[in-house]
Amino acid sequence: MRTANLLSAALLAACGGAAVAGTRPNVVVIYADDLGYGDLSCYGAHRVATPNVDNLARQGTRFVNAHAAAATSTPSRFSLLTGIYAFRQDGTGVANGDAAMIIPPECYTLADMFRDAGYATAAIGKWHLGLGSETGRQDWNKPLDATPADIGFDYSYIMAATADRVPCVFIEDGMVAHHDARHPIEVSYTRPFEGVETYRDDPSLAYKQQSSHGHDMAVVNGIGRIGYMKGGGSALWRDEDIADSIAAHAVRFIERQDGRPFFLYLATNDIHVPRQPHERFRGKSPMGLRGEAILQFDWTVGRVLEALELTGQLGNTLVIVSSDNGPVVDDGYRDKAGELLGDHKPWGGMRGGKYSAFEAGTRVPLIVSWPGAVAAGEVSEALVSQVDLFRSLAAIIGGTVPDGAARDSRDHSSALLGIDPEGREWVVEQGYALAVRTGEWKYVAPSDYPAVVPWGADVETGCDTVPQLFRIGNEHDNVAGRCPDVARRLQALLDAVVAGDR
Ligand code: NG6
Ligand code: CA
């Protein structure tokens, strides 16, 4: 508490006292899926306009050296919510839709921290962290026996995994939303269901999107998925409505808070595959479905900001917009994302992308806004990692983190609030290899994993059997041989982090 009060005092002094001393802001994290560093107009994109996100950046601070903890969804989200590097726990790779809860109930999470500080908490949107107590054994027709409520979320309205994985239904407070008793749901990631045709049986069933790789099992709403599914009936989502459902539930949650502070973890489905935005966005981007999904993401941000404004809470809400990992173009559907890119660069000029240990894997957009407390229209070069959101937000709201919790999270609240221009000395990036970067250097530890994603996505993994050392800004010139001391020092740093000593 004491540190937090001191911090608030310093912060208020730094900001001319505009925020009200002692008020605890609401916190809204809007977490995009696969949105690249170069995908927003406030980050330099000019083939797509994102006015709502840009507006937020004008009200707040935009970070240019912010990192997700990992280059795919499950481990990134795990780290954000636990303050622990995902490589410390087995089974934190990209999760299937029938995975059991990956964050165990006894783990103290970011949501627990908010809840214990008196906040109302909600997880809305993409979950991808497992549900139920046993993998593959969930009964999707009954209340699930392990849910986000067990790790601190009072309310949840979520997709179990990704839109390209079954089950294709929303789950509200641990039960399939609008469950259709006439069409009981069965899910399997190992065998098809008798009498239910799959994409492999008849690809023409997937009349909305054809697969480029994978996504050849269940077909729901004319789109092939990963995993098999039976039933669902009227509970099945229509992909075109996913963003609307997520935004509507987020807005409702905001509207229902009656003066009590709240923490909203709003994870959008955009811009993950299958990119199937609502009809009203169709034809609105020269980049086709991927561009339209970005427009839809921006629309969601607008809806949330509007709800905050209409309920009079914008001034007292800390809004964070970021992404779970870097961008990918062809991620398994023939949606012309690559063909229509033109000169748009989702990777923002960096090497790699989603899945990669190169910079574009984890360097993501990050915008922080809190009117009166976070400087407006600033750009911060501070090195920051999402693993630090846990302790940083705890410091900002005066929350308590119990001993042993959030072991890898550090309080960099002053960087997040735009006061400290430096942030971390180093950031760990998890792809198929571990990497660490400082302000000046990027080091990728040696790995036997293939140099290019082996299952179809055209992405360099950043893996090599030899140590790689780059100067930030040039990931093509490996200087490990020329600067062996730096490479050794950064490998030793990684070793210490893995051992839990740093
Ligand atoms: C891959 C999927 C990809 C995407 C990814 C997870 C195939 C061929 N590819 O296995 O489409 O779902 O997993 O993405 O199935 S993430 O952003 O949720 O981590
Ligand atoms: Ca993702």
PDB file of C-alpha atoms and ligand atoms in Angstrom, residues 33-34 73 126 272 324-325 354, ligand 2:
ATOM      1  CA  ASP A  33      -4.902 -11.441 -31.219  1.00  0.00           C
ATOM      2  CA  ASP A  34      -2.029 -11.541 -33.728  1.00  0.00           C
ATOM      3  CA  SER A  73      -1.275 -16.879 -27.651  1.00  0.00           C
ATOM      4  CA  LYS A 126     -10.772 -15.228 -26.397  1.00  0.00           C
ATOM      5  CA  HIS A 272      -6.827 -14.176 -35.610  1.00  0.00           C
ATOM      6  CA  ASP A 324      -0.699 -11.289 -27.640  1.00  0.00           C
ATOM      7  CA  ASN A 325       1.955 -11.854 -30.301  1.00  0.00           C
ATOM      8  CA  LYS A 354       4.024 -14.729 -34.905  1.00  0.00           C
TER       9      LYS A 354
HETATM   10 CA    CA B   2      -2.287 -14.899 -30.994  1.00  0.00          CA
END
